[in-house]
PDB file of N, CA, C and O in Angstrom:
ATOM      1  N   UNK A 119     -10.725  21.429 -19.591  1.00 56.00           N
ATOM      2  CA  UNK A 119      -9.381  20.982 -19.877  1.00 56.00           C
ATOM      3  C   UNK A 119      -8.944  20.022 -18.767  1.00 56.00           C
ATOM      4  O   UNK A 119      -8.948  20.372 -17.607  1.00 56.00           O
ATOM      5  N   UNK A 120      -8.599  18.807 -19.133  1.00 61.00           N
ATOM      6  CA  UNK A 120      -8.175  17.841 -18.122  1.00 61.00           C
ATOM      7  C   UNK A 120      -6.664  17.935 -17.906  1.00 61.00           C
ATOM      8  O   UNK A 120      -5.909  18.286 -18.810  1.00 61.00           O
ATOM      9  N   UNK A 121      -6.285  17.630 -16.701  1.00 67.00           N
ATOM     10  CA  UNK A 121      -4.878  17.672 -16.331  1.00 67.00           C
ATOM     11  C   UNK A 121      -4.452  16.277 -15.911  1.00 67.00           C
ATOM     12  O   UNK A 121      -5.114  15.652 -15.090  1.00 67.00           O
ATOM     13  N   UNK A 122      -3.380  15.772 -16.472  1.00 66.00           N
ATOM     14  CA  UNK A 122      -2.891  14.439 -16.121  1.00 66.00           C
ATOM     15  C   UNK A 122      -1.977  14.552 -14.904  1.00 66.00           C
ATOM     16  O   UNK A 122      -0.973  15.257 -14.941  1.00 66.00           O
ATOM     17  N   UNK A 123      -2.350  13.855 -13.833  1.00 70.00           N
ATOM     18  CA  UNK A 123      -1.566  13.910 -12.602  1.00 70.00           C
ATOM     19  C   UNK A 123      -0.696  12.692 -12.384  1.00 70.00           C
ATOM     20  O   UNK A 123      -0.044  12.581 -11.366  1.00 70.00           O
ATOM     21  N   UNK A 124      -0.705  11.734 -13.308  1.00 69.00           N
ATOM     22  CA  UNK A 124       0.060  10.518 -13.093  1.00 69.00           C
ATOM     23  C   UNK A 124       1.441  10.558 -13.737  1.00 69.00           C
ATOM     24  O   UNK A 124       2.070   9.541 -13.934  1.00 69.00           O
ATOM     25  N   UNK A 125       1.907  11.737 -14.054  1.00 74.00           N
ATOM     26  CA  UNK A 125       3.248  11.888 -14.628  1.00 74.00           C
ATOM     27  C   UNK A 125       4.265  12.043 -13.513  1.00 74.00           C
ATOM     28  O   UNK A 125       3.993  12.651 -12.483  1.00 74.00           O
ATOM     29  N   UNK A 126       5.456  11.504 -13.743  1.00 71.00           N
ATOM     30  CA  UNK A 126       6.541  11.653 -12.782  1.00 71.00           C
ATOM     31  C   UNK A 126       7.208  12.997 -13.033  1.00 71.00           C
ATOM     32  O   UNK A 126       7.674  13.275 -14.140  1.00 71.00           O
ATOM     33  N   UNK A 127       7.215  13.847 -12.011  1.00 76.00           N
ATOM     34  CA  UNK A 127       7.753  15.198 -12.157  1.00 76.00           C
ATOM     35  C   UNK A 127       9.272  15.239 -12.185  1.00 76.00           C
ATOM     36  O   UNK A 127       9.855  16.135 -12.772  1.00 76.00           O
ATOM     37  N   UNK A 128       9.915  14.287 -11.540  1.00 81.00           N
ATOM     38  CA  UNK A 128      11.375  14.238 -11.498  1.00 81.00           C
ATOM     39  C   UNK A 128      11.824  13.090 -12.401  1.00 81.00           C
ATOM     40  O   UNK A 128      11.578  11.926 -12.087  1.00 81.00           O
ATOM     41  N   UNK A 129      12.448  13.402 -13.525  1.00 77.00           N
ATOM     42  CA  UNK A 129      12.825  12.345 -14.471  1.00 77.00           C
ATOM     43  C   UNK A 129      13.707  11.253 -13.855  1.00 77.00           C
ATOM     44  O   UNK A 129      13.596  10.086 -14.227  1.00 77.00           O
ATOM     45  N   UNK A 130      14.536  11.612 -12.905  1.00 81.00           N
ATOM     46  CA  UNK A 130      15.419  10.631 -12.269  1.00 81.00           C
ATOM     47  C   UNK A 130      14.633   9.620 -11.435  1.00 81.00           C
ATOM     48  O   UNK A 130      15.132   8.544 -11.103  1.00 81.00           O
ATOM     49  N   UNK A 131      13.414   9.955 -11.073  1.00 84.00           N
ATOM     50  CA  UNK A 131      12.604   9.066 -10.234  1.00 84.00           C
ATOM     51  C   UNK A 131      11.982   7.933 -11.034  1.00 84.00           C
ATOM     52  O   UNK A 131      11.538   6.944 -10.456  1.00 84.00           O
ATOM     53  N   UNK A 132      11.945   8.037 -12.360  1.00 84.00           N
ATOM     54  CA  UNK A 132      11.312   6.994 -13.186  1.00 84.00           C
ATOM     55  C   UNK A 132      11.965   5.637 -12.970  1.00 84.00           C
ATOM     56  O   UNK A 132      11.279   4.630 -12.813  1.00 84.00           O
ATOM     57  N   UNK A 133      13.288   5.589 -12.930  1.00 86.00           N
ATOM     58  CA  UNK A 133      13.999   4.330 -12.739  1.00 86.00           C
ATOM     59  C   UNK A 133      13.658   3.718 -11.372  1.00 86.00           C
ATOM     60  O   UNK A 133      13.421   2.515 -11.274  1.00 86.00           O
ATOM     61  N   UNK A 134      13.609   4.554 -10.353  1.00 87.00           N
ATOM     62  CA  UNK A 134      13.271   4.061  -9.011  1.00 87.00           C
ATOM     63  C   UNK A 134      11.833   3.545  -8.966  1.00 87.00           C
ATOM     64  O   UNK A 134      11.560   2.502  -8.358  1.00 87.00           O
ATOM     65  N   UNK A 135      10.901   4.239  -9.624  1.00 87.00           N
ATOM     66  CA  UNK A 135       9.506   3.795  -9.645  1.00 87.00           C
ATOM     67  C   UNK A 135       9.352   2.497 -10.437  1.00 87.00           C
ATOM     68  O   UNK A 135       8.577   1.616 -10.055  1.00 87.00           O
ATOM     69  N   UNK A 136      10.092   2.352 -11.525  1.00 88.00           N
ATOM     70  CA  UNK A 136      10.045   1.104 -12.293  1.00 88.00           C
ATOM     71  C   UNK A 136      10.571  -0.061 -11.464  1.00 88.00           C
ATOM     72  O   UNK A 136       9.997  -1.159 -11.478  1.00 88.00           O
ATOM     73  N   UNK A 137      11.645   0.177 -10.718  1.00 91.00           N
ATOM     74  CA  UNK A 137      12.201  -0.862  -9.848  1.00 91.00           C
ATOM     75  C   UNK A 137      11.196  -1.226  -8.751  1.00 91.00           C
ATOM     76  O   UNK A 137      10.984  -2.399  -8.451  1.00 91.00           O
ATOM     77  N   UNK A 138      10.566  -0.218  -8.171  1.00 90.00           N
ATOM     78  CA  UNK A 138       9.554  -0.422  -7.138  1.00 90.00           C
ATOM     79  C   UNK A 138       8.378  -1.245  -7.682  1.00 90.00           C
ATOM     80  O   UNK A 138       7.881  -2.165  -7.036  1.00 90.00           O
ATOM     81  N   UNK A 139       7.959  -0.934  -8.908  1.00 91.00           N
ATOM     82  CA  UNK A 139       6.857  -1.662  -9.540  1.00 91.00           C
ATOM     83  C   UNK A 139       7.226  -3.127  -9.764  1.00 91.00           C
ATOM     84  O   UNK A 139       6.424  -4.030  -9.532  1.00 91.00           O
ATOM     85  N   UNK A 140       8.452  -3.387 -10.210  1.00 93.00           N
ATOM     86  CA  UNK A 140       8.904  -4.762 -10.434  1.00 93.00           C
ATOM     87  C   UNK A 140       8.964  -5.549  -9.126  1.00 93.00           C
ATOM     88  O   UNK A 140       8.576  -6.719  -9.082  1.00 93.00           O
ATOM     89  N   UNK A 141       9.419  -4.906  -8.046  1.00 92.00           N
ATOM     90  CA  UNK A 141       9.467  -5.567  -6.738  1.00 92.00           C
ATOM     91  C   UNK A 141       8.062  -5.899  -6.253  1.00 92.00           C
ATOM     92  O   UNK A 141       7.812  -6.997  -5.753  1.00 92.00           O
ATOM     93  N   UNK A 142       7.128  -4.973  -6.424  1.00 93.00           N
ATOM     94  CA  UNK A 142       5.745  -5.209  -6.013  1.00 93.00           C
ATOM     95  C   UNK A 142       5.138  -6.349  -6.826  1.00 93.00           C
ATOM     96  O   UNK A 142       4.413  -7.192  -6.280  1.00 93.00           O
ATOM     97  N   UNK A 143       5.428  -6.408  -8.122  1.00 94.00           N
ATOM     98  CA  UNK A 143       4.902  -7.475  -8.976  1.00 94.00           C
ATOM     99  C   UNK A 143       5.435  -8.834  -8.546  1.00 94.00           C
ATOM    100  O   UNK A 143       4.683  -9.814  -8.500  1.00 94.00           O
ATOM    101  N   UNK A 144       6.713  -8.898  -8.216  1.00 93.00           N
ATOM    102  CA  UNK A 144       7.278 -10.185  -7.793  1.00 93.00           C
ATOM    103  C   UNK A 144       6.708 -10.627  -6.447  1.00 93.00           C
ATOM    104  O   UNK A 144       6.532 -11.820  -6.210  1.00 93.00           O
ATOM    105  N   UNK A 145       6.385  -9.677  -5.571  1.00 92.00           N
ATOM    106  CA  UNK A 145       5.807 -10.020  -4.267  1.00 92.00           C
ATOM    107  C   UNK A 145       4.420 -10.631  -4.391  1.00 92.00           C
ATOM    108  O   UNK A 145       4.040 -11.474  -3.593  1.00 92.00           O
ATOM    109  N   UNK A 146       3.638 -10.203  -5.383  1.00 93.00           N
ATOM    110  CA  UNK A 146       2.287 -10.738  -5.553  1.00 93.00           C
ATOM    111  C   UNK A 146       2.232 -11.830  -6.621  1.00 93.00           C
ATOM    112  O   UNK A 146       1.162 -12.348  -6.918  1.00 93.00           O
ATOM    113  N   UNK A 147       3.383 -12.187  -7.206  1.00 93.00           N
ATOM    114  CA  UNK A 147       3.446 -13.294  -8.157  1.00 93.00           C
ATOM    115  C   UNK A 147       2.974 -12.968  -9.561  1.00 93.00           C
ATOM    116  O   UNK A 147       2.519 -13.853 -10.284  1.00 93.00           O
ATOM    117  N   UNK A 148       3.101 -11.721  -9.969  1.00 93.00           N
ATOM    118  CA  UNK A 148       2.709 -11.313 -11.325  1.00 93.00           C
ATOM    119  C   UNK A 148       3.958 -11.245 -12.189  1.00 93.00           C
ATOM    120  O   UNK A 148       4.960 -10.659 -11.796  1.00 93.00           O
ATOM    121  N   UNK A 149       3.877 -11.850 -13.375  1.00 90.00           N
ATOM    122  CA  UNK A 149       5.012 -11.873 -14.287  1.00 90.00           C
ATOM    123  C   UNK A 149       5.030 -10.576 -15.088  1.00 90.00           C
ATOM    124  O   UNK A 149       4.505 -10.493 -16.191  1.00 90.00           O
ATOM    125  N   UNK A 150       5.649  -9.552 -14.521  1.00 90.00           N
ATOM    126  CA  UNK A 150       5.738  -8.237 -15.154  1.00 90.00           C
ATOM    127  C   UNK A 150       7.052  -8.159 -15.923  1.00 90.00           C
ATOM    128  O   UNK A 150       8.084  -8.606 -15.444  1.00 90.00           O
ATOM    129  N   UNK A 151       7.000  -7.621 -17.118  1.00 88.00           N
ATOM    130  CA  UNK A 151       8.218  -7.502 -17.922  1.00 88.00           C
ATOM    131  C   UNK A 151       8.438  -6.046 -18.304  1.00 88.00           C
ATOM    132  O   UNK A 151       7.530  -5.229 -18.187  1.00 88.00           O
ATOM    133  N   UNK A 152       9.633  -5.722 -18.736  1.00 86.00           N
ATOM    134  CA  UNK A 152       9.946  -4.368 -19.175  1.00 86.00           C
ATOM    135  C   UNK A 152       9.130  -4.039 -20.414  1.00 86.00           C
ATOM    136  O   UNK A 152       8.934  -4.885 -21.278  1.00 86.00           O
ATOM    137  N   UNK A 153       8.640  -2.819 -20.507  1.00 83.00           N
ATOM    138  CA  UNK A 153       7.883  -2.408 -21.682  1.00 83.00           C
ATOM    139  C   UNK A 153       6.399  -2.674 -21.552  1.00 83.00           C
ATOM    140  O   UNK A 153       5.819  -2.558 -20.478  1.00 83.00           O
ATOM    141  N   UNK A 154       5.786  -3.075 -22.652  1.00 88.00           N
ATOM    142  CA  UNK A 154       4.342  -3.245 -22.734  1.00 88.00           C
ATOM    143  C   UNK A 154       3.878  -4.484 -21.963  1.00 88.00           C
ATOM    144  O   UNK A 154       4.438  -5.566 -22.119  1.00 88.00           O
ATOM    145  N   UNK A 155       2.851  -4.320 -21.133  1.00 87.00           N
ATOM    146  CA  UNK A 155       2.291  -5.422 -20.360  1.00 87.00           C
ATOM    147  C   UNK A 155       0.790  -5.531 -20.571  1.00 87.00           C
ATOM    148  O   UNK A 155       0.029  -5.824 -19.654  1.00 87.00           O
ATOM    149  N   UNK A 156       0.346  -5.332 -21.806  1.00 89.00           N
ATOM    150  CA  UNK A 156      -1.070  -5.372 -22.126  1.00 89.00           C
ATOM    151  C   UNK A 156      -1.689  -6.745 -22.012  1.00 89.00           C
ATOM    152  O   UNK A 156      -2.912  -6.878 -22.019  1.00 89.00           O
ATOM    153  N   UNK A 157      -0.871  -7.783 -21.885  1.00 90.00           N
ATOM    154  CA  UNK A 157      -1.401  -9.134 -21.757  1.00 90.00           C
ATOM    155  C   UNK A 157      -1.816  -9.470 -20.322  1.00 90.00           C
ATOM    156  O   UNK A 157      -2.384 -10.517 -20.065  1.00 90.00           O
ATOM    157  N   UNK A 158      -1.567  -8.562 -19.370  1.00 91.00           N
ATOM    158  CA  UNK A 158      -1.970  -8.790 -17.987  1.00 91.00           C
ATOM    159  C   UNK A 158      -3.474  -8.595 -17.831  1.00 91.00           C
ATOM    160  O   UNK A 158      -4.067  -7.728 -18.471  1.00 91.00           O
ATOM    161  N   UNK A 159      -4.065  -9.388 -16.963  1.00 92.00           N
ATOM    162  CA  UNK A 159      -5.484  -9.184 -16.665  1.00 92.00           C
ATOM    163  C   UNK A 159      -5.623  -7.964 -15.752  1.00 92.00           C
ATOM    164  O   UNK A 159      -4.653  -7.515 -15.128  1.00 92.00           O
ATOM    165  N   UNK A 160      -6.839  -7.446 -15.677  1.00 92.00           N
ATOM    166  CA  UNK A 160      -7.096  -6.304 -14.795  1.00 92.00           C
ATOM    167  C   UNK A 160      -6.793  -6.672 -13.348  1.00 92.00           C
ATOM    168  O   UNK A 160      -6.287  -5.854 -12.583  1.00 92.00           O
ATOM    169  N   UNK A 161      -7.101  -7.894 -12.985  1.00 93.00           N
ATOM    170  CA  UNK A 161      -6.852  -8.364 -11.616  1.00 93.00           C
ATOM    171  C   UNK A 161      -5.355  -8.350 -11.299  1.00 93.00           C
ATOM    172  O   UNK A 161      -4.941  -7.911 -10.235  1.00 93.00           O
ATOM    173  N   UNK A 162      -4.539  -8.836 -12.240  1.00 93.00           N
ATOM    174  CA  UNK A 162      -3.089  -8.863 -12.023  1.00 93.00           C
ATOM    175  C   UNK A 162      -2.521  -7.455 -11.936  1.00 93.00           C
ATOM    176  O   UNK A 162      -1.734  -7.147 -11.040  1.00 93.00           O
ATOM    177  N   UNK A 163      -2.926  -6.593 -12.874  1.00 91.00           N
ATOM    178  CA  UNK A 163      -2.429  -5.212 -12.869  1.00 91.00           C
ATOM    179  C   UNK A 163      -2.859  -4.493 -11.597  1.00 91.00           C
ATOM    180  O   UNK A 163      -2.078  -3.758 -10.991  1.00 91.00           O
ATOM    181  N   UNK A 164      -4.089  -4.716 -11.172  1.00 93.00           N
ATOM    182  CA  UNK A 164      -4.587  -4.091  -9.945  1.00 93.00           C
ATOM    183  C   UNK A 164      -3.871  -4.580  -8.717  1.00 93.00           C
ATOM    184  O   UNK A 164      -3.649  -3.818  -7.769  1.00 93.00           O
ATOM    185  N   UNK A 165      -3.492  -5.855  -8.708  1.00 94.00           N
ATOM    186  CA  UNK A 165      -2.781  -6.373  -7.537  1.00 94.00           C
ATOM    187  C   UNK A 165      -1.393  -5.749  -7.410  1.00 94.00           C
ATOM    188  O   UNK A 165      -0.911  -5.518  -6.301  1.00 94.00           O
ATOM    189  N   UNK A 166      -0.764  -5.440  -8.541  1.00 93.00           N
ATOM    190  CA  UNK A 166       0.549  -4.768  -8.501  1.00 93.00           C
ATOM    191  C   UNK A 166       0.386  -3.361  -7.938  1.00 93.00           C
ATOM    192  O   UNK A 166       1.106  -2.948  -7.029  1.00 93.00           O
ATOM    193  N   UNK A 167      -0.591  -2.619  -8.465  1.00 91.00           N
ATOM    194  CA  UNK A 167      -0.842  -1.267  -7.964  1.00 91.00           C
ATOM    195  C   UNK A 167      -1.245  -1.273  -6.503  1.00 91.00           C
ATOM    196  O   UNK A 167      -0.814  -0.428  -5.722  1.00 91.00           O
ATOM    197  N   UNK A 168      -2.059  -2.234  -6.114  1.00 91.00           N
ATOM    198  CA  UNK A 168      -2.476  -2.343  -4.714  1.00 91.00           C
ATOM    199  C   UNK A 168      -1.311  -2.613  -3.786  1.00 91.00           C
ATOM    200  O   UNK A 168      -1.238  -2.062  -2.683  1.00 91.00           O
ATOM    201  N   UNK A 169      -0.395  -3.463  -4.228  1.00 91.00           N
ATOM    202  CA  UNK A 169       0.794  -3.761  -3.425  1.00 91.00           C
ATOM    203  C   UNK A 169       1.667  -2.525  -3.281  1.00 91.00           C
ATOM    204  O   UNK A 169       2.227  -2.273  -2.211  1.00 91.00           O
ATOM    205  N   UNK A 170       1.760  -1.732  -4.340  1.00 89.00           N
ATOM    206  CA  UNK A 170       2.558  -0.511  -4.276  1.00 89.00           C
ATOM    207  C   UNK A 170       1.952   0.474  -3.272  1.00 89.00           C
ATOM    208  O   UNK A 170       2.666   1.052  -2.453  1.00 89.00           O
ATOM    209  N   UNK A 171       0.629   0.638  -3.318  1.00 85.00           N
ATOM    210  CA  UNK A 171      -0.043   1.541  -2.385  1.00 85.00           C
ATOM    211  C   UNK A 171       0.110   1.034  -0.958  1.00 85.00           C
ATOM    212  O   UNK A 171       0.349   1.810  -0.030  1.00 85.00           O
ATOM    213  N   UNK A 172       0.004  -0.270  -0.789  1.00 83.00           N
ATOM    214  CA  UNK A 172       0.152  -0.870   0.549  1.00 83.00           C
ATOM    215  C   UNK A 172       1.530  -0.554   1.141  1.00 83.00           C
ATOM    216  O   UNK A 172       1.659  -0.278   2.325  1.00 83.00           O
ATOM    217  N   UNK A 173       2.555  -0.594   0.312  1.00 84.00           N
ATOM    218  CA  UNK A 173       3.912  -0.295   0.780  1.00 84.00           C
ATOM    219  C   UNK A 173       4.104   1.199   1.055  1.00 84.00           C
ATOM    220  O   UNK A 173       4.864   1.582   1.926  1.00 84.00           O
ATOM    221  N   UNK A 174       3.410   2.054   0.295  1.00 80.00           N
ATOM    222  CA  UNK A 174       3.596   3.501   0.444  1.00 80.00           C
ATOM    223  C   UNK A 174       2.808   4.076   1.613  1.00 80.00           C
ATOM    224  O   UNK A 174       3.161   5.121   2.135  1.00 80.00           O
ATOM    225  N   UNK A 175       1.718   3.439   2.011  1.00 73.00           N
ATOM    226  CA  UNK A 175       0.897   3.939   3.120  1.00 73.00           C
ATOM    227  C   UNK A 175       0.931   2.925   4.253  1.00 73.00           C
ATOM    228  O   UNK A 175       0.141   1.986   4.273  1.00 73.00           O
ATOM    229  N   UNK A 176       1.859   3.089   5.178  1.00 73.00           N
ATOM    230  CA  UNK A 176       1.997   2.112   6.259  1.00 73.00           C
ATOM    231  C   UNK A 176       0.798   2.122   7.205  1.00 73.00           C
ATOM    232  O   UNK A 176       0.115   3.121   7.363  1.00 73.00           O
ATOM    233  N   UNK A 177       0.576   0.989   7.828  1.00 73.00           N
ATOM    234  CA  UNK A 177      -0.497   0.833   8.803  1.00 73.00           C
ATOM    235  C   UNK A 177       0.106   0.933  10.198  1.00 73.00           C
ATOM    236  O   UNK A 177       1.142   0.347  10.480  1.00 73.00           O
ATOM    237  N   UNK A 178      -0.540   1.690  11.048  1.00 77.00           N
ATOM    238  CA  UNK A 178      -0.090   1.838  12.434  1.00 77.00           C
ATOM    239  C   UNK A 178      -1.085   1.121  13.342  1.00 77.00           C
ATOM    240  O   UNK A 178      -2.298   1.245  13.174  1.00 77.00           O
ATOM    241  N   UNK A 179      -0.579   0.375  14.297  1.00 80.00           N
ATOM    242  CA  UNK A 179      -1.426  -0.338  15.244  1.00 80.00           C
ATOM    243  C   UNK A 179      -1.090   0.115  16.656  1.00 80.00           C
ATOM    244  O   UNK A 179       0.081   0.211  17.018  1.00 80.00           O
ATOM    245  N   UNK A 180      -2.122   0.396  17.424  1.00 83.00           N
ATOM    246  CA  UNK A 180      -1.961   0.809  18.810  1.00 83.00           C
ATOM    247  C   UNK A 180      -2.810  -0.104  19.682  1.00 83.00           C
ATOM    248  O   UNK A 180      -3.956  -0.382  19.372  1.00 83.00           O
ATOM    249  N   UNK A 181      -2.240  -0.590  20.774  1.00 86.00           N
ATOM    250  CA  UNK A 181      -2.971  -1.443  21.710  1.00 86.00           C
ATOM    251  C   UNK A 181      -2.820  -0.903  23.116  1.00 86.00           C
ATOM    252  O   UNK A 181      -1.773  -0.352  23.474  1.00 86.00           O
ATOM    253  N   UNK A 182      -3.858  -1.066  23.906  1.00 86.00           N
ATOM    254  CA  UNK A 182      -3.780  -0.726  25.318  1.00 86.00           C
ATOM    255  C   UNK A 182      -4.791  -1.558  26.086  1.00 86.00           C
ATOM    256  O   UNK A 182      -5.709  -2.139  25.514  1.00 86.00           O
ATOM    257  N   UNK A 183      -4.596  -1.658  27.386  1.00 90.00           N
ATOM    258  CA  UNK A 183      -5.513  -2.394  28.249  1.00 90.00           C
ATOM    259  C   UNK A 183      -6.367  -1.428  29.034  1.00 90.00           C
ATOM    260  O   UNK A 183      -5.902  -0.365  29.438  1.00 90.00           O
ATOM    261  N   UNK A 184      -7.615  -1.818  29.246  1.00 89.00           N
ATOM    262  CA  UNK A 184      -8.510  -1.011  30.068  1.00 89.00           C
ATOM    263  C   UNK A 184      -9.412  -1.950  30.848  1.00 89.00           C
ATOM    264  O   UNK A 184      -9.498  -3.140  30.566  1.00 89.00           O
ATOM    265  N   UNK A 185     -10.103  -1.389  31.818  1.00 89.00           N
ATOM    266  CA  UNK A 185     -11.037  -2.178  32.613  1.00 89.00           C
ATOM    267  C   UNK A 185     -12.216  -2.591  31.746  1.00 89.00           C
ATOM    268  O   UNK A 185     -12.707  -1.817  30.930  1.00 89.00           O
ATOM    269  N   UNK A 186     -12.645  -3.845  31.913  1.00 88.00           N
ATOM    270  CA  UNK A 186     -13.816  -4.331  31.179  1.00 88.00           C
ATOM    271  C   UNK A 186     -15.064  -3.669  31.742  1.00 88.00           C
ATOM    272  O   UNK A 186     -15.267  -3.634  32.946  1.00 88.00           O
ATOM    273  N   UNK A 187     -15.897  -3.145  30.875  1.00 85.00           N
ATOM    274  CA  UNK A 187     -17.075  -2.418  31.329  1.00 85.00           C
ATOM    275  C   UNK A 187     -18.216  -3.341  31.739  1.00 85.00           C
ATOM    276  O   UNK A 187     -19.180  -2.898  32.343  1.00 85.00           O
ATOM    277  N   UNK A 188     -18.137  -4.624  31.391  1.00 87.00           N
ATOM    278  CA  UNK A 188     -19.231  -5.546  31.701  1.00 87.00           C
ATOM    279  C   UNK A 188     -18.928  -6.483  32.859  1.00 87.00           C
ATOM    280  O   UNK A 188     -19.846  -7.029  33.454  1.00 87.00           O
ATOM    281  N   UNK A 189     -17.666  -6.682  33.191  1.00 85.00           N
ATOM    282  CA  UNK A 189     -17.302  -7.606  34.269  1.00 85.00           C
ATOM    283  C   UNK A 189     -16.318  -6.923  35.207  1.00 85.00           C
ATOM    284  O   UNK A 189     -15.210  -6.573  34.814  1.00 85.00           O
ATOM    285  N   UNK A 190     -16.735  -6.729  36.431  1.00 86.00           N
ATOM    286  CA  UNK A 190     -15.887  -6.054  37.424  1.00 86.00           C
ATOM    287  C   UNK A 190     -14.621  -6.863  37.678  1.00 86.00           C
ATOM    288  O   UNK A 190     -14.660  -8.087  37.800  1.00 86.00           O
ATOM    289  N   UNK A 191     -13.495  -6.177  37.729  1.00 86.00           N
ATOM    290  CA  UNK A 191     -12.218  -6.822  38.011  1.00 86.00           C
ATOM    291  C   UNK A 191     -11.539  -7.430  36.794  1.00 86.00           C
ATOM    292  O   UNK A 191     -10.428  -7.929  36.897  1.00 86.00           O
ATOM    293  N   UNK A 192     -12.176  -7.422  35.648  1.00 91.00           N
ATOM    294  CA  UNK A 192     -11.581  -7.970  34.432  1.00 91.00           C
ATOM    295  C   UNK A 192     -11.001  -6.844  33.577  1.00 91.00           C
ATOM    296  O   UNK A 192     -11.415  -5.709  33.651  1.00 91.00           O
ATOM    297  N   UNK A 193     -10.008  -7.220  32.780  1.00 91.00           N
ATOM    298  CA  UNK A 193      -9.386  -6.253  31.882  1.00 91.00           C
ATOM    299  C   UNK A 193      -9.535  -6.755  30.455  1.00 91.00           C
ATOM    300  O   UNK A 193      -9.619  -7.943  30.207  1.00 91.00           O
ATOM    301  N   UNK A 194      -9.570  -5.833  29.506  1.00 90.00           N
ATOM    302  CA  UNK A 194      -9.705  -6.165  28.100  1.00 90.00           C
ATOM    303  C   UNK A 194      -8.661  -5.369  27.317  1.00 90.00           C
ATOM    304  O   UNK A 194      -8.321  -4.248  27.682  1.00 90.00           O
ATOM    305  N   UNK A 195      -8.120  -5.986  26.257  1.00 90.00           N
ATOM    306  CA  UNK A 195      -7.151  -5.308  25.398  1.00 90.00           C
ATOM    307  C   UNK A 195      -7.888  -4.704  24.211  1.00 90.00           C
ATOM    308  O   UNK A 195      -8.667  -5.382  23.541  1.00 90.00           O
ATOM    309  N   UNK A 196      -7.642  -3.433  23.961  1.00 88.00           N
ATOM    310  CA  UNK A 196      -8.255  -2.723  22.843  1.00 88.00           C
ATOM    311  C   UNK A 196      -7.157  -2.431  21.823  1.00 88.00           C
ATOM    312  O   UNK A 196      -6.084  -1.952  22.175  1.00 88.00           O
ATOM    313  N   UNK A 197      -7.434  -2.728  20.551  1.00 87.00           N
ATOM    314  CA  UNK A 197      -6.465  -2.495  19.488  1.00 87.00           C
ATOM    315  C   UNK A 197      -7.092  -1.634  18.399  1.00 87.00           C
ATOM    316  O   UNK A 197      -8.195  -1.921  17.937  1.00 87.00           O
ATOM    317  N   UNK A 198      -6.391  -0.570  18.006  1.00 83.00           N
ATOM    318  CA  UNK A 198      -6.810   0.296  16.916  1.00 83.00           C
ATOM    319  C   UNK A 198      -5.803   0.163  15.790  1.00 83.00           C
ATOM    320  O   UNK A 198      -4.602   0.155  16.013  1.00 83.00           O
ATOM    321  N   UNK A 199      -6.307   0.077  14.577  1.00 78.00           N
ATOM    322  CA  UNK A 199      -5.443  -0.004  13.406  1.00 78.00           C
ATOM    323  C   UNK A 199      -5.811   1.142  12.478  1.00 78.00           C
ATOM    324  O   UNK A 199      -6.965   1.303  12.114  1.00 78.00           O
ATOM    325  N   UNK A 200      -4.822   1.959  12.111  1.00 78.00           N
ATOM    326  CA  UNK A 200      -5.085   3.103  11.254  1.00 78.00           C
ATOM    327  C   UNK A 200      -4.105   3.138  10.082  1.00 78.00           C
ATOM    328  O   UNK A 200      -2.967   2.704  10.202  1.00 78.00           O
ATOM    329  N   UNK A 201      -4.564   3.650   8.968  1.00 71.00           N
ATOM    330  CA  UNK A 201      -3.712   3.879   7.809  1.00 71.00           C
ATOM    331  C   UNK A 201      -3.290   5.330   7.813  1.00 71.00           C
ATOM    332  O   UNK A 201      -4.112   6.206   8.049  1.00 71.00           O
ATOM    333  N   UNK A 202      -2.026   5.570   7.565  1.00 65.00           N
ATOM    334  CA  UNK A 202      -1.542   6.947   7.467  1.00 65.00           C
ATOM    335  C   UNK A 202      -1.652   7.383   6.017  1.00 65.00           C
ATOM    336  O   UNK A 202      -1.095   6.762   5.125  1.00 65.00           O
ATOM    337  N   UNK A 203      -2.411   8.419   5.774  1.00 61.00           N
ATOM    338  CA  UNK A 203      -2.550   8.947   4.428  1.00 61.00           C
ATOM    339  C   UNK A 203      -1.937  10.342   4.419  1.00 61.00           C
ATOM    340  O   UNK A 203      -2.384  11.222   5.124  1.00 61.00           O
ATOM    341  N   UNK A 204      -0.902  10.470   3.635  1.00 56.00           N
ATOM    342  CA  UNK A 204      -0.181  11.749   3.588  1.00 56.00           C
ATOM    343  C   UNK A 204      -0.509  12.492   2.338  1.00 56.00           C
ATOM    344  O   UNK A 204      -0.790  12.038   1.332  1.00 56.00           O
TER     345      UNK A 204
END
């Protein structure tokens, strides 16, 4: 028995999610309209979903300086970039 997990559990959230989807579509230049959007290519639809995920999972960047291990007296900047997945 399969279970569908892509349903919105809070009915009031549907309007907010639709608004969020429209904002993401406009940011990536996809002409999304209310209702059926079967005329979109897979690439366009995927770019909207990708933009939504990008907004929901922020990226954190951390930088610090340390001594260079290959040249005495030199310093190097190290940067780590991580995605927060909740």
